[in-house]
Coordinates of C-alpha atoms and ligand atoms in Angstrom, one line a residue:
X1 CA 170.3 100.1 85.6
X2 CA 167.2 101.7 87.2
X3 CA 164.8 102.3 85.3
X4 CA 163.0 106.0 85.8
X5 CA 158.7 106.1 85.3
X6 CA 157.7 106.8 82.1
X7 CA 156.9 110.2 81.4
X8 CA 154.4 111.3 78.5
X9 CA 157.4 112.9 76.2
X10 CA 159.3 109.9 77.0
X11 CA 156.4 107.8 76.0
X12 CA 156.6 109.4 72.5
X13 CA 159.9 109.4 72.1
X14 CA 160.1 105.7 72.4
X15 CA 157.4 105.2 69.8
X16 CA 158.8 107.7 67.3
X17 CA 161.8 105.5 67.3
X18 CA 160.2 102.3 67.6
X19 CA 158.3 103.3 64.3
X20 CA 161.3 104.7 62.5
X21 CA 163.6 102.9 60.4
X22 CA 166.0 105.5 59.1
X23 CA 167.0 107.8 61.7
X24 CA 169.1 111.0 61.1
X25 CA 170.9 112.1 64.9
X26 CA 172.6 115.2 64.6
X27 CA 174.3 117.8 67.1
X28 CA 176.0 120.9 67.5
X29 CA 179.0 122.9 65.5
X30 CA 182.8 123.1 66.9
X31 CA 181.0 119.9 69.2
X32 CA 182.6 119.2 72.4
X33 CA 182.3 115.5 74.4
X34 CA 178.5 116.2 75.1
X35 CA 177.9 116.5 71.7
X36 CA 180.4 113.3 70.3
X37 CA 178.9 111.5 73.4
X38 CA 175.6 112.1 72.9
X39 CA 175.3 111.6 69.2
X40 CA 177.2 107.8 69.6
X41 CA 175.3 106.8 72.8
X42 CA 172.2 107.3 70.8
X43 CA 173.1 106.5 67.6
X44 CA 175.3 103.3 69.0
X45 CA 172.3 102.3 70.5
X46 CA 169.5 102.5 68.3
X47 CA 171.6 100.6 65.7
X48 CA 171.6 97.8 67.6
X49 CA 167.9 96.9 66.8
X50 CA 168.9 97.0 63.4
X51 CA 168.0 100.2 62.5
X52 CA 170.0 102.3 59.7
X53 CA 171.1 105.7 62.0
X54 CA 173.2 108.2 60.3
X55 CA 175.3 110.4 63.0
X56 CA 175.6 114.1 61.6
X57 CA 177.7 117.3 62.4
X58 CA 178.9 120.3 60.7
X59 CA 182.6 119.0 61.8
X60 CA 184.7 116.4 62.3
X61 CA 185.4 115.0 65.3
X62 CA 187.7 116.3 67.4
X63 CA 191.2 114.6 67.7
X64 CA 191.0 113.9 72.2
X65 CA 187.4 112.2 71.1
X66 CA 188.8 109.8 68.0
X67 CA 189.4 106.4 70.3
X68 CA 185.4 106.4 71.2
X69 CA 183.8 103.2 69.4
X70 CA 182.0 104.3 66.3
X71 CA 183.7 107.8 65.8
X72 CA 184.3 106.8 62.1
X73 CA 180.8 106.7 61.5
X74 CA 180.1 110.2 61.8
X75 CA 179.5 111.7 59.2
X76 CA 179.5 115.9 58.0
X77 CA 176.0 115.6 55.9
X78 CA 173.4 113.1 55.7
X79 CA 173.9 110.5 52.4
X80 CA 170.3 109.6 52.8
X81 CA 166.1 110.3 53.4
X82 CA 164.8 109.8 57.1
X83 CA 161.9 109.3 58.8
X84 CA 163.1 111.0 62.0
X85 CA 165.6 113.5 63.1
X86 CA 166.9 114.2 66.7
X87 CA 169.2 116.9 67.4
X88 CA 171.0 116.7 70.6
X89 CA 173.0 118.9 72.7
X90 CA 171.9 122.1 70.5
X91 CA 169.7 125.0 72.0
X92 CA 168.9 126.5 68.2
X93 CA 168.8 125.2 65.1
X94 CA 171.8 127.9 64.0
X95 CA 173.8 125.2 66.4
X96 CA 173.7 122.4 63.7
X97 CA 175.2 124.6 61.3
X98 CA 174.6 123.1 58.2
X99 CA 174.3 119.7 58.6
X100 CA 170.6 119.8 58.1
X101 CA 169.9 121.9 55.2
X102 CA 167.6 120.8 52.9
X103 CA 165.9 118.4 55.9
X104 CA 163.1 119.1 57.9
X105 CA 162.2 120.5 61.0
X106 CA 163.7 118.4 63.6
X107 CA 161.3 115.5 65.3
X108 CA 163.5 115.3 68.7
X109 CA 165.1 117.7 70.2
X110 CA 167.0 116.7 73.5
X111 CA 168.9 119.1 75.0
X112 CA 170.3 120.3 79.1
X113 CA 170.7 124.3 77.7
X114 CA 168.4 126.9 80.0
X115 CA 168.8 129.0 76.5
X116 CA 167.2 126.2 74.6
X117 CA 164.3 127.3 72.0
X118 CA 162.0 124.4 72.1
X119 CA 162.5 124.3 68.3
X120 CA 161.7 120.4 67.6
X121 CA 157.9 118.8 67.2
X122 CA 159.1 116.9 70.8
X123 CA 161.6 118.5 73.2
X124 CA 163.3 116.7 75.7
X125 CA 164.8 119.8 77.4
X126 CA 166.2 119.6 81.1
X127 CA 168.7 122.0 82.4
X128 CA 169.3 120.5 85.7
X129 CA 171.1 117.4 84.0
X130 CA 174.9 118.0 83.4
X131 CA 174.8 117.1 80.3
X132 CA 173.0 116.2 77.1
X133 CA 173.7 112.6 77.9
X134 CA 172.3 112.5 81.4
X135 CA 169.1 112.4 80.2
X136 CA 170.0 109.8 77.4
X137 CA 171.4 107.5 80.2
X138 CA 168.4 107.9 81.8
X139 CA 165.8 107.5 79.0
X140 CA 167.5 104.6 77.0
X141 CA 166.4 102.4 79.3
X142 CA 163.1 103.8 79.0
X143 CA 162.8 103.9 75.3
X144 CA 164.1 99.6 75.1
X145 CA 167.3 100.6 74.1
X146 CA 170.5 98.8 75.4
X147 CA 173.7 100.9 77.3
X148 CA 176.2 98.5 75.6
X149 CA 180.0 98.7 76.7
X150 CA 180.5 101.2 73.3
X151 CA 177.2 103.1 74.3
X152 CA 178.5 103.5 77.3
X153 CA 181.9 105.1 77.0
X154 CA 180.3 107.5 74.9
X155 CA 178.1 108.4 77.8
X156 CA 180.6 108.3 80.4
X157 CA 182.6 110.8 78.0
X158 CA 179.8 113.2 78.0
X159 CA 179.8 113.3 81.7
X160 CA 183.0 113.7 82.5
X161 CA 183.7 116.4 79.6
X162 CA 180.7 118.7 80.3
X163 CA 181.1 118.6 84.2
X164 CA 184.9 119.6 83.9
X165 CA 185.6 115.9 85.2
X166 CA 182.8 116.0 87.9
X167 CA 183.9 119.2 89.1
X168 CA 181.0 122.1 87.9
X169 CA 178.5 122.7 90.6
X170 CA 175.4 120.9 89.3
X171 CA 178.0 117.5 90.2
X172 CA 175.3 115.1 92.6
X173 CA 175.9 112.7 94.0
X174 CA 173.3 111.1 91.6
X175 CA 175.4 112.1 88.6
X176 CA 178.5 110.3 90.5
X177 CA 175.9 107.1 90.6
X178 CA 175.0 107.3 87.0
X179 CA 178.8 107.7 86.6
X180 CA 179.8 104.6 88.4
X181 CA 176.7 102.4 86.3
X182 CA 178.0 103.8 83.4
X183 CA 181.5 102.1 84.8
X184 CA 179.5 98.6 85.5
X185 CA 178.6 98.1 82.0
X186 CA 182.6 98.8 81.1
X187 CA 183.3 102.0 80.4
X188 CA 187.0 102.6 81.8
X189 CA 186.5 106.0 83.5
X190 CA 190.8 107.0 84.4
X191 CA 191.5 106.0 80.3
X192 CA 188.0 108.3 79.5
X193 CA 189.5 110.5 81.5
X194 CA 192.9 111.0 80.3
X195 CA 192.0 110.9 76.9
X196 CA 189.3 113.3 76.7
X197 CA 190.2 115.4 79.4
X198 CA 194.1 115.5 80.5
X199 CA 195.7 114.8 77.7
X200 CA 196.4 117.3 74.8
X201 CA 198.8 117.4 71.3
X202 CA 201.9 120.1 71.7
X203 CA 200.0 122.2 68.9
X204 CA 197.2 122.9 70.8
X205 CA 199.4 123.3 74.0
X206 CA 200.9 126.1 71.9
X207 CA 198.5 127.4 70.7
X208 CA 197.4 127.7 74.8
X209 CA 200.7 129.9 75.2
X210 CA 199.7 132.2 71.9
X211 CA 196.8 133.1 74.1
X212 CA 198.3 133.4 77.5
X213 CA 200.7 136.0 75.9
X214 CA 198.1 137.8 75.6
X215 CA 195.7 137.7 78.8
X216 CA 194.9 140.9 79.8
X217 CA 192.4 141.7 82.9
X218 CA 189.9 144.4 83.3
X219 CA 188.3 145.3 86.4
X220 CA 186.8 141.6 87.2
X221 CA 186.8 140.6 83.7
X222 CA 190.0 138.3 82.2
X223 CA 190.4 137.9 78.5
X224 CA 192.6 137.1 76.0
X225 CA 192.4 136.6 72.0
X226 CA 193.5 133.6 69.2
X227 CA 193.7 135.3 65.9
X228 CA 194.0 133.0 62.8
X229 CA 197.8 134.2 62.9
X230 CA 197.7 132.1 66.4
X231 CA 197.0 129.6 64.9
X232 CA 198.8 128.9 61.6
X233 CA 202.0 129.9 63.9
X234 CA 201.3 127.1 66.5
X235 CA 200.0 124.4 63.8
X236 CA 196.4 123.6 65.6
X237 CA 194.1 122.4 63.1
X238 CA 190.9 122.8 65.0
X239 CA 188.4 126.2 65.2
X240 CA 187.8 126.1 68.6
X241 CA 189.7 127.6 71.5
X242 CA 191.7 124.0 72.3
X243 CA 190.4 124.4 76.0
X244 CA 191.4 127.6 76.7
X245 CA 188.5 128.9 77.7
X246 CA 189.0 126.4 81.3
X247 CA 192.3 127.8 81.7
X248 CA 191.4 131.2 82.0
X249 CA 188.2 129.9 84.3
X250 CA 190.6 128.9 87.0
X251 CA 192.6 132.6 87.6
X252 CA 191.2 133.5 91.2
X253 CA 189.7 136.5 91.9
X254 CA 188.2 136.9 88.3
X255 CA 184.5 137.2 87.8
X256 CA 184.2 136.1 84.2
X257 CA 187.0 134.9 82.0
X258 CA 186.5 135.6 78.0
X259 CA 188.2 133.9 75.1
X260 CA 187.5 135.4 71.7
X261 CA 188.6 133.1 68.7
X262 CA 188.7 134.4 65.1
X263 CA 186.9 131.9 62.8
X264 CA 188.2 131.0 58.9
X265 CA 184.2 132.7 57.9
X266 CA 185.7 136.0 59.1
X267 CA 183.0 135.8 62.9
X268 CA 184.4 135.7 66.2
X269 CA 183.8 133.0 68.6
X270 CA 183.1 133.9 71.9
X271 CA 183.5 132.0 75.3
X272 CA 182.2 133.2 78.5
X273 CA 183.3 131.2 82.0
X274 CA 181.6 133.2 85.4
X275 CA 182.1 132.4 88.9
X276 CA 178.9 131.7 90.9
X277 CA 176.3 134.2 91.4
X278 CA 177.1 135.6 87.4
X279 CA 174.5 134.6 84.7
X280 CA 176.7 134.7 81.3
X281 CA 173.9 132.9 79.4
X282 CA 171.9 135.9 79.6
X283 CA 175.1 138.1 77.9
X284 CA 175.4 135.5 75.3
X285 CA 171.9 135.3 74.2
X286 CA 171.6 139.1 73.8
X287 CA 174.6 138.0 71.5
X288 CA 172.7 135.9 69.3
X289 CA 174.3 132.7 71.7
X290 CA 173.7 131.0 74.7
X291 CA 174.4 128.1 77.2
X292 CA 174.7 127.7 80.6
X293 CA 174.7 130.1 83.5
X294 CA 178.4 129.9 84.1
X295 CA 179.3 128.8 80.4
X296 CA 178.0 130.3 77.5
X297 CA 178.8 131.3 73.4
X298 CA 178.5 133.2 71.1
X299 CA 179.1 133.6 67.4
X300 CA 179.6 137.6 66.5
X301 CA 180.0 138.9 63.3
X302 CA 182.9 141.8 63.2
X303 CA 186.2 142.2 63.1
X304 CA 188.1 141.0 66.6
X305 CA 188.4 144.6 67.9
X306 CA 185.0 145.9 67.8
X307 CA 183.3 142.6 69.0
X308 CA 186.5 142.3 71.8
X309 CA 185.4 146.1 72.8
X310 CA 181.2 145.3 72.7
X311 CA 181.8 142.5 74.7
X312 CA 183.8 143.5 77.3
X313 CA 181.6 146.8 77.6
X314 CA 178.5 144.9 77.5
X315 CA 180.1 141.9 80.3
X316 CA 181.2 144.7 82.3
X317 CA 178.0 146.7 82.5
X318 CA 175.9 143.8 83.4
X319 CA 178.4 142.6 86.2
X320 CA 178.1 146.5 88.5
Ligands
LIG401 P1 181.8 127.1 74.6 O1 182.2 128.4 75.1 O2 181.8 127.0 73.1 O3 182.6 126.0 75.3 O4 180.3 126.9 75.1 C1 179.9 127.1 76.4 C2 178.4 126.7 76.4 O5 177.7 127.7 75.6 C3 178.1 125.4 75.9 O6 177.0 124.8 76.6 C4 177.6 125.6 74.5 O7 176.7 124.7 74.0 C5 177.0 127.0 74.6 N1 177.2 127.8 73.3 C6 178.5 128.0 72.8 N2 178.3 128.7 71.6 C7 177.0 128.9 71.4 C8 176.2 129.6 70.4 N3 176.7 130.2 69.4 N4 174.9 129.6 70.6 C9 174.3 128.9 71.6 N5 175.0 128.3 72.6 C10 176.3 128.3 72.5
LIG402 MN1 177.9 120.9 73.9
LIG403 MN1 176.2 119.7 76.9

């Protein structure tokens, strides 16, 4: 693979891991395949020099990323000290949730959010890469650490989740390249694909149909709403919004689409998709979120009808 000039943050990065020999890598809460990909393309890699490299998150892993090489290693708290902590794919340190308390401020933070805080000692923050993992694939190499077949897959998964399967509008034909390297070293791209992507369990397909009962549209805005009830009746086990959220996205003619998920700690989670031209970072952050311009979260404390109605006020005053 080519290997980019070395930049000064680079530089350090490679010596903070060089020097380490415990290393605690740790990403975001409810994680999607940027943050599952990320975390085992780094920690896959650094463990093979040897190192000890504990891979951390709030929750499990979900159930369309358990076939990725290594998922069994990660872990919901860390079992042990560390002399250096990367978080990846988080743009606050809320994201982690609490799979740091107790440790320090993170060394590393690498991260593709426009929202992200700059919270580490080193950030490695670019928001024109597609993912988290697009600027691990490019800096491994840089920071003498191997893309093995398992490293890669873990990559490639990162990709292809974040950018909808090469479909979002920051796709170049450079990610495609990186894509198809990522394929050279043996990551099977149509099984990736499938399995991360494509393929879902019936609960979670039901739990799809609980919320496209009840999609409503206002003005340019389309929402709809899983309650806890949604989900006990259609047996999903996971706290996210199994995907709707993309779903939604695609209905023509809508500006933004809006899923709001009520979480077992009482909050709501909020997911904002826009068309192009609409910056919903910006209406997540004044939420206490954040993300991309045409994805973003939030977590909101309330009960589902007041947050539902300051949301949809709020997205529909910023979009006349
Ligand atoms: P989601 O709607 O959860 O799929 O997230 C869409 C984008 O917004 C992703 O890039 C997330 O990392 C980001 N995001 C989601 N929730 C939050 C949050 N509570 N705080 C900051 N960023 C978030
Ligand atoms: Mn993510
Ligand atoms: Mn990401």
């Amino acid at each position: 693979m080519q290997v980019p000039m070395a930049d000064p943050i680079n530089t350090e990065i490679r010596l903070r891991i060089m020097n380490a020999q415990r290393i605690l890598v740790v990403s975001h809460v409810r994680p999607d395949g940027d943050a599952i990909g990320s975390l085992l393309g780094l920690g896959l890699a650094i463990q093979t020099s040897g190192k000890l490299v504990e891979m951390v998150l709030d929750d499990t892993v979900p159930a369309n990323l358990r076939h990725l090489p290594g998922y069994q290693q990660v872990s919901q708290r860390p079992k042990d000290t560390c002399d250096l902590i990367v978080t990846l794919d988080c743009s606050d340190l809320k994201r982690v949730g609490k799979a740091l308390n107790g440790y320090n401020v993170p060394d590393v933070n690498i991260d593709h959010h426009p929202t992200n805080l700059n919270f580490g000692k080193i950030n490695l923050v670019d928001p024109s890469a597609v993912a988290t993992a697009e600027i691990l694939t490019r800096s491994l190499p840089e920071w003498d650490l191997p893309i093995t077949k398992d490293v890669a897959s873990a990559l490639l998964t990162a990709l292809v989740t974040d950018t909808l399967g090469f479909r979002t509008s920051n796709v170049t034909s450079k990610v495609m390249r990186m894509a198809a390297d990522l394929m050279d070293v043996g990551a099977d791209l149509p099984d990736i694909y499938g399995k991360s992507l494509i393929q879902r369990s019936f609960e979670a397909t039901r739990f799809w149909g609980a919320g496209l009962t009840q999609l409503q549209r206002e003005g340019p805005v389309v929402w709809s709403i899983l309650t806890t009830q949604d989900r006990k009746a259609s047996g999903y086990s996971g706290n996210d919004d199994a995907d709707l959220i993309n779903v939604l996205s695609a209905i023509k003619d809508a500006m933004v689409a809006i899923v709001f998920v009520e979480q077992s700690n009482g909050n709501i989670k909020v997911s904002w998709r826009a068309q192009p031209g609409v910056d919903v970072a910006q209406i997540a952050s004044s939420f206490g979120g954040g993300g991309h311009t045409a994805a973003a979260g939030a977590e909101i404390q309330g009960t589902l009808d007041d947050v539902r109605s300051r949301v949809i006020g709020k997205t529909r005053d910023f979009l006349v």
